[in-house]
Short mmCIF file of C-alpha atoms in Angstrom, two decimals:
data_model
loop_
_atom_site.label_atom_id
_atom_site.label_comp_id
_atom_site.label_asym_id
_atom_site.label_seq_id
_atom_site.Cartn_x
_atom_site.Cartn_y
_atom_site.Cartn_z
CA ALA H 14 -17.06 59.59 -20.20
CA LEU H 15 -17.87 61.43 -16.99
CA ALA H 16 -14.22 61.18 -15.93
CA ALA H 17 -13.40 63.67 -18.69
CA ARG H 18 -15.69 66.38 -17.29
CA LEU H 19 -14.19 69.44 -15.71
CA ALA H 20 -14.43 69.98 -11.98
CA ASP H 21 -17.44 72.31 -12.26
CA GLY H 22 -19.40 69.72 -14.16
CA ARG H 23 -18.95 71.34 -17.58
CA PRO H 24 -17.62 69.25 -20.49
CA ASN H 25 -14.17 69.84 -21.87
CA ALA H 26 -13.27 71.60 -25.11
CA ASP H 27 -13.79 68.51 -27.28
CA ASN H 28 -17.30 69.82 -27.92
CA ARG H 29 -17.38 72.66 -30.39
CA PHE H 30 -19.70 75.53 -29.54
CA GLU H 31 -19.47 79.28 -29.94
CA ASP H 32 -19.92 81.85 -27.19
CA TYR H 33 -22.10 84.68 -28.52
CA GLY H 34 -22.18 86.48 -25.18
CA CYS H 35 -25.27 87.86 -23.44
CA ARG H 36 -27.27 90.93 -24.31
CA ASP H 37 -27.20 93.85 -21.88
CA PHE H 38 -29.91 96.42 -21.19
CA VAL H 39 -30.22 99.09 -23.88
CA PRO H 40 -31.40 102.59 -22.84
CA VAL H 41 -34.45 103.42 -24.93
CA ILE H 42 -33.42 107.05 -25.24
CA GLN H 43 -30.27 105.86 -27.05
CA ASP H 44 -31.81 103.14 -29.20
CA PRO H 45 -35.59 102.53 -29.11
CA LEU H 46 -35.44 99.86 -31.84
CA SER H 47 -34.70 96.17 -31.40
CA THR H 48 -34.47 94.13 -34.61
CA PHE H 49 -33.72 90.44 -35.11
CA ALA H 50 -34.28 87.53 -37.50
CA LEU H 51 -36.73 84.82 -36.54
CA ASP H 52 -35.33 81.39 -35.78
CA VAL H 53 -37.08 78.07 -35.18
CA ASP H 54 -33.99 76.07 -34.19
CA THR H 55 -34.33 73.95 -31.07
CA GLY H 56 -31.03 72.07 -31.21
CA SER H 57 -29.52 73.89 -28.24
CA TYR H 58 -32.25 72.62 -25.92
CA SER H 59 -31.94 69.04 -27.14
CA ILE H 60 -28.16 69.17 -26.68
CA GLY H 61 -28.62 70.52 -23.15
CA ARG H 62 -31.04 67.70 -22.39
CA ARG H 63 -28.52 65.14 -23.64
CA PHE H 64 -25.78 66.52 -21.39
CA LEU H 65 -28.03 66.65 -18.35
CA ASN H 66 -29.30 63.13 -18.89
CA ASP H 67 -25.66 62.05 -19.15
CA GLY H 68 -25.02 63.57 -15.72
CA ALA H 69 -23.36 66.90 -16.55
CA LEU H 70 -24.31 70.51 -17.07
CA PRO H 71 -24.15 71.56 -20.74
CA PRO H 72 -21.30 73.85 -21.83
CA ARG H 73 -22.30 77.45 -21.14
CA GLU H 74 -21.60 78.46 -24.73
CA SER H 75 -23.95 75.75 -26.03
CA VAL H 76 -26.96 77.40 -24.41
CA ARG H 77 -29.00 79.65 -26.72
CA PRO H 78 -32.02 80.77 -24.68
CA GLU H 79 -34.30 81.35 -27.67
CA GLU H 80 -33.94 77.66 -28.55
CA TYR H 81 -34.89 76.60 -25.02
CA ILE H 82 -37.95 78.86 -25.18
CA ASN H 83 -38.91 77.65 -28.66
CA ALA H 84 -38.66 73.97 -27.68
CA PHE H 85 -42.20 74.30 -26.29
CA ASP H 86 -45.60 74.80 -27.91
CA TYR H 87 -47.63 77.89 -27.07
CA ASP H 88 -51.30 78.73 -27.44
CA TYR H 89 -51.17 81.49 -30.07
CA ASP H 90 -53.93 82.46 -32.48
CA THR H 91 -53.50 80.67 -35.79
CA PRO H 92 -53.80 82.77 -38.96
CA ARG H 93 -55.61 81.56 -42.05
CA SER H 94 -52.51 82.39 -44.06
CA GLY H 95 -49.03 83.70 -43.40
CA LEU H 96 -48.02 84.71 -39.88
CA GLU H 97 -49.72 86.24 -36.83
CA LEU H 98 -48.34 88.26 -33.90
CA SER H 99 -49.38 88.20 -30.25
CA VAL H 100 -48.03 89.91 -27.12
CA ASP H 101 -48.48 89.46 -23.38
CA GLY H 102 -46.40 89.82 -20.25
CA GLY H 103 -45.90 89.60 -16.52
CA PRO H 104 -43.43 90.32 -13.72
CA SER H 105 -39.73 89.59 -14.21
CA PRO H 106 -38.04 87.00 -11.99
CA PHE H 107 -34.67 88.66 -12.62
CA VAL H 108 -35.08 92.18 -11.21
CA ASP H 109 -37.85 93.27 -8.84
CA GLY H 110 -40.07 95.85 -10.53
CA ASN H 111 -39.08 94.86 -14.07
CA VAL H 112 -41.50 93.14 -16.42
CA LEU H 113 -41.25 90.53 -19.15
CA VAL H 114 -42.96 90.92 -22.52
CA ARG H 115 -43.52 87.86 -24.70
CA VAL H 116 -43.76 88.42 -28.46
CA GLY H 117 -45.18 85.34 -30.17
CA VAL H 118 -45.33 84.47 -33.85
CA GLN H 119 -47.58 81.72 -35.19
CA GLY H 120 -47.48 80.35 -38.74
CA GLU H 121 -50.47 79.09 -40.65
CA ILE H 122 -51.16 75.37 -40.39
CA VAL H 123 -51.21 73.34 -43.60
CA ASP H 124 -52.53 69.79 -43.78
CA ASP H 125 -50.04 67.29 -45.15
CA ALA H 126 -52.50 66.43 -47.90
CA ASP H 127 -52.41 70.05 -49.08
CA ARG H 128 -48.65 70.41 -49.47
CA GLY H 129 -46.98 69.95 -52.86
CA PRO H 130 -44.74 67.02 -53.72
CA ALA H 131 -41.42 66.98 -51.88
CA SER H 132 -38.02 66.16 -53.34
CA LEU H 133 -35.60 65.34 -50.54
CA THR H 134 -31.88 64.71 -50.83
CA PHE H 135 -30.40 63.06 -47.74
CA VAL H 136 -26.72 63.92 -47.27
CA ILE H 137 -25.53 61.37 -44.71
CA ASP H 138 -22.25 61.41 -42.83
CA THR H 139 -20.85 57.88 -42.93
CA SER H 140 -17.35 58.71 -41.67
CA GLY H 141 -15.72 56.73 -38.88
CA SER H 142 -16.88 59.19 -36.23
CA MET H 143 -20.50 58.18 -36.97
CA ASP H 144 -19.91 54.56 -35.99
CA SER H 145 -22.16 54.26 -32.92
CA PRO H 146 -25.82 53.49 -32.21
CA ASP H 147 -26.60 57.13 -31.30
CA ARG H 148 -25.07 58.37 -34.56
CA LEU H 149 -25.48 56.38 -37.79
CA GLY H 150 -27.71 53.86 -36.04
CA LEU H 151 -30.12 56.61 -34.98
CA VAL H 152 -29.78 58.34 -38.38
CA LYS H 153 -31.02 55.17 -40.10
CA GLU H 154 -33.94 54.80 -37.69
CA SER H 155 -34.84 58.48 -38.08
CA LEU H 156 -34.76 58.49 -41.86
CA THR H 157 -36.81 55.29 -41.93
CA LEU H 158 -39.49 57.08 -39.89
CA LEU H 159 -39.42 59.97 -42.36
CA VAL H 160 -39.68 57.82 -45.47
CA GLU H 161 -42.61 55.91 -43.98
CA GLU H 162 -44.48 59.23 -43.59
CA LEU H 163 -43.85 60.56 -47.12
CA ASN H 164 -46.40 60.44 -49.90
CA GLY H 165 -46.05 58.24 -52.95
CA ASP H 166 -45.44 61.23 -55.26
CA ASP H 167 -42.56 62.53 -53.10
CA GLN H 168 -39.07 61.45 -54.04
CA VAL H 169 -35.85 60.73 -52.17
CA ALA H 170 -32.18 60.71 -53.13
CA ILE H 171 -29.28 59.67 -50.90
CA VAL H 172 -25.70 60.92 -50.89
CA THR H 173 -23.11 59.70 -48.39
CA TYR H 174 -19.75 61.18 -47.54
CA SER H 175 -16.61 60.10 -45.71
CA ASP H 176 -13.22 60.49 -47.46
CA SER H 177 -15.22 61.55 -50.50
CA SER H 178 -18.88 61.48 -51.45
CA GLY H 179 -21.01 59.15 -53.51
CA ILE H 180 -24.56 58.71 -54.70
CA VAL H 181 -26.20 55.77 -52.97
CA LEU H 182 -29.64 56.39 -54.43
CA GLU H 183 -30.61 58.51 -57.41
CA PRO H 184 -33.89 60.50 -57.04
CA THR H 185 -36.46 57.77 -56.47
CA PRO H 186 -40.23 58.10 -56.05
CA VAL H 187 -41.51 57.10 -52.61
CA SER H 188 -43.93 54.76 -54.37
CA GLU H 189 -40.77 52.59 -54.51
CA ARG H 190 -40.49 52.85 -50.71
CA ARG H 191 -38.84 49.45 -50.21
CA ARG H 192 -35.95 50.40 -52.49
CA ILE H 193 -35.33 53.56 -50.47
CA LEU H 194 -35.55 51.75 -47.12
CA ASP H 195 -33.13 49.07 -48.33
CA ALA H 196 -30.61 51.77 -49.31
CA ILE H 197 -30.87 53.32 -45.83
CA ALA H 198 -30.52 49.95 -44.11
CA GLU H 199 -27.29 49.15 -45.98
CA LEU H 200 -25.43 52.29 -44.91
CA GLY H 201 -22.13 51.69 -43.10
CA THR H 202 -19.26 53.80 -41.74
CA GLY H 203 -15.54 54.37 -42.31
CA GLY H 204 -12.99 57.01 -43.31
CA SER H 205 -12.54 60.73 -42.70
CA THR H 206 -15.17 63.46 -43.05
CA ASN H 207 -15.36 65.42 -46.31
CA LEU H 208 -18.50 67.46 -45.60
CA GLU H 209 -17.75 69.80 -48.51
CA SER H 210 -17.86 66.95 -51.02
CA GLY H 211 -21.13 65.67 -49.57
CA LEU H 212 -22.71 69.11 -49.73
CA ARG H 213 -21.68 69.70 -53.31
CA GLU H 214 -22.92 66.32 -54.52
CA GLY H 215 -26.15 66.63 -52.55
CA TYR H 216 -26.96 70.03 -53.99
CA ASP H 217 -26.07 68.81 -57.48
CA LEU H 218 -28.73 66.11 -57.11
CA ALA H 219 -31.23 68.54 -55.64
CA ARG H 220 -30.76 70.87 -58.60
CA GLU H 221 -31.44 68.02 -61.03
CA ALA H 222 -34.71 67.27 -59.25
CA PHE H 223 -35.71 70.94 -58.91
CA ASP H 224 -39.40 71.64 -59.46
CA PRO H 225 -40.49 75.25 -58.92
CA GLU H 226 -43.97 73.98 -57.95
CA GLY H 227 -42.68 71.50 -55.39
CA ILE H 228 -40.74 71.37 -52.14
CA ILE H 229 -36.99 71.01 -52.44
CA ARG H 230 -34.95 70.07 -49.37
CA VAL H 231 -31.44 68.95 -48.66
CA ILE H 232 -31.28 67.21 -45.28
CA ILE H 233 -27.86 66.71 -43.66
CA ALA H 234 -27.51 64.06 -40.97
CA SER H 235 -24.14 64.37 -39.23
CA ASP H 236 -22.18 65.00 -36.04
CA GLY H 237 -20.97 68.20 -37.70
CA LEU H 238 -17.31 67.22 -37.90
CA ALA H 239 -15.35 68.15 -41.05
CA ASN H 240 -11.70 67.17 -41.41
CA ALA H 241 -11.24 66.85 -45.17
CA GLY H 242 -11.88 69.25 -48.05
CA ILE H 243 -13.11 72.70 -47.01
CA THR H 244 -13.63 72.63 -43.24
CA ASP H 245 -14.22 76.32 -42.43
CA VAL H 246 -17.91 76.84 -41.69
CA ASP H 247 -18.06 80.24 -43.42
CA ALA H 248 -16.52 78.83 -46.58
CA LEU H 249 -18.87 75.83 -46.46
CA ALA H 250 -21.84 78.15 -46.02
CA ALA H 251 -20.75 80.19 -49.03
CA THR H 252 -21.03 77.08 -51.23
CA ILE H 253 -24.80 76.78 -50.56
CA ARG H 254 -25.92 80.42 -50.45
CA GLU H 255 -26.80 80.65 -54.16
CA ASP H 256 -28.84 77.43 -53.97
CA ALA H 257 -30.70 78.74 -50.92
CA ASP H 258 -31.59 81.90 -52.83
CA ALA H 259 -32.89 79.70 -55.65
CA GLY H 260 -35.28 77.88 -53.32
CA ILE H 261 -33.33 74.79 -52.21
CA ASP H 262 -33.57 74.89 -48.43
CA LEU H 263 -31.33 73.05 -45.99
CA VAL H 264 -32.26 71.19 -42.82
CA THR H 265 -29.36 70.09 -40.63
CA VAL H 266 -29.94 67.32 -38.11
CA GLY H 267 -27.25 66.69 -35.52
CA PHE H 268 -26.41 63.35 -33.93
CA GLY H 269 -23.91 62.23 -31.29
CA LEU H 270 -22.32 64.23 -28.48
CA ASP H 271 -18.60 63.89 -27.82
CA GLY H 272 -16.90 66.01 -30.47
CA PHE H 273 -20.22 67.20 -31.89
CA ASN H 274 -19.75 70.45 -33.86
CA ASP H 275 -22.75 72.61 -33.03
CA VAL H 276 -21.36 75.68 -34.84
CA THR H 277 -21.15 73.94 -38.22
CA MET H 278 -24.65 72.49 -38.06
CA GLU H 279 -26.32 75.68 -36.82
CA GLN H 280 -24.54 78.05 -39.19
CA LEU H 281 -25.09 75.85 -42.25
CA ALA H 282 -28.82 75.77 -41.49
CA ASP H 283 -28.94 79.55 -41.05
CA ASN H 284 -27.13 80.13 -44.35
CA GLY H 285 -29.12 77.44 -46.12
CA ASP H 286 -32.49 79.08 -45.31
CA GLY H 287 -33.52 76.16 -43.13
CA PHE H 288 -33.26 75.14 -39.52
CA PHE H 289 -31.12 73.04 -37.19
CA ALA H 290 -32.45 70.23 -35.01
CA TYR H 291 -30.61 67.81 -32.78
CA VAL H 292 -31.82 64.23 -32.43
CA ASP H 293 -30.73 62.28 -29.36
CA THR H 294 -33.64 59.85 -29.12
CA LEU H 295 -36.08 58.10 -31.42
CA ASP H 296 -38.85 60.12 -29.77
CA GLU H 297 -37.14 63.33 -30.90
CA ALA H 298 -36.84 61.90 -34.43
CA GLU H 299 -40.54 61.02 -34.40
CA GLU H 300 -41.48 64.56 -33.39
CA LEU H 301 -39.34 66.07 -36.16
CA PHE H 302 -40.12 63.67 -39.00
CA VAL H 303 -43.60 62.40 -38.15
CA ASP H 304 -45.54 64.77 -35.86
CA ASP H 305 -44.05 67.92 -37.44
CA LEU H 306 -43.44 66.59 -40.94
CA THR H 307 -45.23 69.36 -42.81
CA SER H 308 -43.51 72.03 -40.68
CA THR H 309 -40.19 70.39 -41.47
CA LEU H 310 -40.85 70.35 -45.21
CA LEU H 311 -43.05 73.30 -46.18
CA THR H 312 -41.73 76.87 -45.88
CA ILE H 313 -44.46 79.50 -45.55
CA ALA H 314 -42.35 82.60 -44.77
CA LYS H 315 -38.89 83.68 -45.89
CA ASP H 316 -36.61 86.38 -44.50
CA ALA H 317 -38.90 86.88 -41.51
CA LYS H 318 -37.79 89.47 -38.96
CA ILE H 319 -39.18 91.41 -36.03
CA GLN H 320 -38.64 95.02 -35.04
CA VAL H 321 -39.87 96.29 -31.68
CA GLU H 322 -39.93 100.05 -31.04
CA PHE H 323 -40.14 101.03 -27.36
CA ASP H 324 -41.60 104.30 -26.07
CA PRO H 325 -38.97 106.24 -24.06
CA THR H 326 -41.67 107.90 -21.96
CA VAL H 327 -42.74 104.46 -20.66
CA VAL H 328 -39.68 102.18 -20.96
CA GLU H 329 -36.32 103.15 -19.46
CA SER H 330 -34.33 100.24 -20.94
CA TYR H 331 -34.78 96.74 -22.39
CA ARG H 332 -32.91 93.55 -23.08
CA LEU H 333 -33.83 90.78 -25.50
CA ILE H 334 -33.24 87.34 -23.99
CA GLY H 335 -31.19 85.37 -26.49
CA PHE H 336 -31.03 85.82 -30.28
CA GLU H 337 -27.44 87.09 -29.85
CA ASN H 338 -26.33 85.77 -33.25
CA LEU H 339 -29.52 86.77 -35.06
CA GLY H 340 -29.42 90.52 -34.78
CA VAL H 341 -30.37 92.62 -37.80
CA SER H 342 -29.47 96.28 -38.30
CA ASP H 343 -32.46 98.47 -37.46
CA SER H 344 -32.17 100.16 -40.85
CA ASP H 345 -32.39 96.75 -42.62
CA PHE H 346 -35.80 95.83 -41.25
CA THR H 347 -37.44 97.04 -44.48
CA ASN H 348 -34.52 95.96 -46.67
CA ASP H 349 -35.89 92.80 -48.24
CA ALA H 350 -32.53 91.94 -49.78
CA VAL H 351 -31.20 91.13 -46.31
CA ALA H 352 -31.48 87.44 -45.43
CA ALA H 353 -33.31 86.68 -42.20
CA GLY H 354 -35.28 83.68 -40.87
CA GLU H 355 -37.51 81.05 -42.46
CA LEU H 356 -40.64 79.50 -40.92
CA GLY H 357 -42.39 76.29 -41.86
CA ALA H 358 -46.12 75.61 -41.77
CA GLY H 359 -47.32 75.65 -38.17
CA HIS H 360 -43.99 76.86 -36.82
CA GLN H 361 -43.89 79.20 -33.85
CA VAL H 362 -41.25 81.67 -32.69
CA THR H 363 -41.24 83.22 -29.23
CA ALA H 364 -39.10 86.10 -28.01
CA ILE H 365 -38.98 87.51 -24.48
CA TYR H 366 -37.88 90.99 -23.50
CA GLU H 367 -37.10 92.21 -19.98
CA LEU H 368 -38.11 95.83 -19.49
CA ASP H 369 -37.12 98.41 -16.89
CA LEU H 370 -40.03 100.86 -16.84
CA VAL H 371 -39.78 104.59 -16.21
CA ASP H 372 -40.09 105.25 -12.46
CA ASP H 373 -43.54 106.85 -12.38
CA VAL H 374 -45.17 104.36 -14.79
CA SER H 375 -47.86 102.07 -13.39
CA LEU H 376 -49.31 98.97 -15.02
CA ASP H 377 -52.70 100.56 -14.49
CA ASP H 378 -51.78 103.38 -16.88
CA ARG H 379 -53.50 103.37 -20.27
CA ALA H 380 -50.33 103.72 -22.29
CA GLU H 381 -48.30 101.77 -24.84
CA LEU H 382 -44.90 100.26 -24.09
CA GLY H 383 -44.19 100.14 -27.79
CA VAL H 384 -45.06 98.44 -31.07
CA ALA H 385 -43.91 95.06 -32.40
CA ALA H 386 -43.70 94.76 -36.18
CA LEU H 387 -43.27 91.54 -38.19
CA ARG H 388 -42.16 91.44 -41.82
CA TRP H 389 -41.75 88.45 -44.16
CA GLU H 390 -41.84 87.33 -47.79
CA ASP H 391 -44.21 84.75 -49.22
CA PRO H 392 -41.95 82.07 -50.78
CA ASP H 393 -44.36 81.40 -53.64
CA SER H 394 -45.55 84.85 -54.73
CA GLY H 395 -42.59 86.89 -53.49
CA GLU H 396 -45.07 89.31 -51.89
CA VAL H 397 -43.77 91.05 -48.76
CA THR H 398 -46.15 91.50 -45.83
CA GLU H 399 -45.70 93.64 -42.71
CA ILE H 400 -48.02 93.59 -39.71
CA ASP H 401 -47.75 95.13 -36.26
CA GLU H 402 -49.18 94.80 -32.77
CA ASP H 403 -49.31 97.41 -30.01
CA ILE H 404 -47.75 96.41 -26.69
CA ASP H 405 -50.06 97.93 -24.08
CA LEU H 406 -49.37 98.24 -20.39
CA ARG H 407 -52.66 96.42 -19.96
CA ASP H 408 -51.06 93.40 -21.66
CA ILE H 409 -48.81 93.00 -18.58
CA ASP H 410 -50.22 91.10 -15.60
CA GLU H 411 -49.10 92.29 -12.17
CA LEU H 412 -48.83 88.81 -10.66
CA PHE H 413 -47.07 85.81 -12.20
CA SER H 414 -49.97 83.62 -11.10
CA GLU H 415 -52.32 85.71 -13.25
CA THR H 416 -50.37 85.15 -16.47
CA ALA H 417 -51.30 82.42 -18.96
CA ASP H 418 -49.94 78.95 -18.18
CA ASP H 419 -47.97 78.84 -21.43
CA PHE H 420 -46.43 82.24 -20.64
CA GLN H 421 -45.23 80.73 -17.37
CA VAL H 422 -43.69 77.78 -19.26
CA ALA H 423 -41.85 80.21 -21.55
CA VAL H 424 -40.50 82.15 -18.59
CA VAL H 425 -39.32 79.00 -16.80
CA ALA H 426 -37.53 77.86 -19.98
CA ALA H 427 -35.92 81.29 -20.36
CA VAL H 428 -34.79 81.43 -16.73
CA PHE H 429 -33.41 77.89 -16.94
CA ALA H 430 -31.35 78.82 -19.99
CA GLU H 431 -30.07 81.99 -18.34
CA LYS H 432 -28.99 79.96 -15.30
CA LEU H 433 -27.27 77.34 -17.43
CA ARG H 434 -25.29 79.92 -19.40
CA ASP H 435 -24.36 81.73 -16.20
CA ASN H 436 -25.88 85.07 -17.22
CA PRO H 437 -25.22 87.54 -14.38
CA TYR H 438 -28.84 88.73 -14.62
CA ALA H 439 -29.89 85.29 -13.33
CA ASP H 440 -27.47 85.22 -10.39
CA ASP H 441 -30.18 86.05 -7.87
CA VAL H 442 -32.60 83.43 -9.20
CA ASP H 443 -32.60 80.36 -6.94
CA ILE H 444 -32.58 77.16 -9.01
CA ASP H 445 -34.57 75.42 -6.27
CA ASP H 446 -37.31 78.05 -6.59
CA LEU H 447 -37.30 77.44 -10.32
CA ALA H 448 -37.61 73.69 -9.74
CA GLU H 449 -40.55 74.29 -7.41
CA GLU H 450 -42.24 76.52 -9.99
CA VAL H 451 -41.88 74.03 -12.85
CA ASP H 452 -43.10 71.20 -10.63
CA ARG H 453 -46.23 73.24 -9.92
CA LEU H 454 -46.74 73.80 -13.67
CA ALA H 455 -46.19 70.11 -14.41
CA GLY H 456 -48.90 69.32 -11.88
CA VAL H 457 -51.33 71.73 -13.53
CA LEU H 458 -50.59 70.90 -17.16
CA ASP H 459 -50.96 67.49 -18.75
CA ASN H 460 -47.90 67.98 -20.92
CA ASP H 461 -45.02 65.55 -21.45
CA ASP H 462 -42.65 68.33 -22.52
CA VAL H 463 -43.23 70.28 -19.30
CA ASP H 464 -42.79 67.07 -17.28
CA GLU H 465 -39.45 66.56 -19.03
CA LEU H 466 -38.42 70.17 -18.33
CA ALA H 467 -39.16 69.61 -14.63
CA GLU H 468 -36.92 66.52 -14.66
CA LEU H 469 -34.07 68.42 -16.35
CA ILE H 470 -34.26 71.33 -13.91
CA ALA H 471 -34.21 68.85 -11.02
CA ILE H 472 -31.04 67.29 -12.44
CA ALA H 473 -29.42 70.69 -12.94
CA ALA H 474 -30.38 71.84 -9.42
CA GLY H 475 -28.04 69.23 -8.00
CA SER H 476 -25.05 70.84 -9.73
CA PHE H 477 -25.61 74.52 -8.79
#
């Protein structure tokens, strides 16, 4: 496989990703408002990890920095209900004199015992392209983990698709767990990939099982390829929009690498009011379907979006790192008819801004950089809530060593993503310095995820 890589270590065009570009600095005097939809996807980071572990840098266009940042857990205050905002900051590693501001969102935590019954429809790609251990083999292992974690009053249905689609298992209570596991174990591959047919049949089953008091999910497991029926991602997304509005949320889980269609999986999740994850190991499946099961199943906030307003007397210009395909018009922040992001119980979202301050501004000044506002809808009551948090100069530490450890992890993840996607703002950042910084953090923190990040940066450092 490595023989097919390009000379600079990047994979060839067999892998389907979309280049959303990089955000530039915005002068505050021209536009003081920055508005975007929240997103809890982490697939981009997992895909990057898979490429690096296979001995190659990930495609530049596959790197979405917000998903690298959000692949890690942060120590935010947990609200009793709904969502909570927090802000902090420190010096920027990109431009001397600039600062970074972290805006963190934390969702309420719900015990699994307190969630309602879940009705899950698995839509499983069994086309010929899924015939490998890291595709259908890993799908079967992953879904087995999930079923083992479900409660007896949950229910599962299974639809498969290749040339066409078919119902393998009608909605079945998890109290009949052996029947469900047997259906998963018997799945096999063959034929072309009619994703449209699978989606339609899966949503038909989900509608039949719809319970307004319960949790309704369609979960797609696929490599994202579609070569029969409707194959255009926008047209596919249009087929599920009405169901998403009715409360049937979509989770897309990607498998495989060569030929994997990231665009289809990510955009379907965005339009299906769910999220996109990529599973390359059984450990990743365990995190998604066991450790974070309630987060995966239970939505606590719909159409969640952030708007930050910067003060032109303090901030000269700003750039949001990532979220390029999640922008929302400033005027639509209070327009609750505009679709935005969904968060599950316990989910976090982290955004990082780089700020160029006005020349005579000092971090010792008692002034506000701006205000961060967060708005979302409760999926049960339909009530819309808006909260805000001042961003004070005193929230910004002068030295990187003085910032919180988890802030430092977020910055390392952001810088790593900016280097991988070849953002010009990261040109002057030395990857070896970044490797040294993450090694220091790994030594301080007892955290497997940070240890893994250090390993990935070490691998990447050899290719820069």
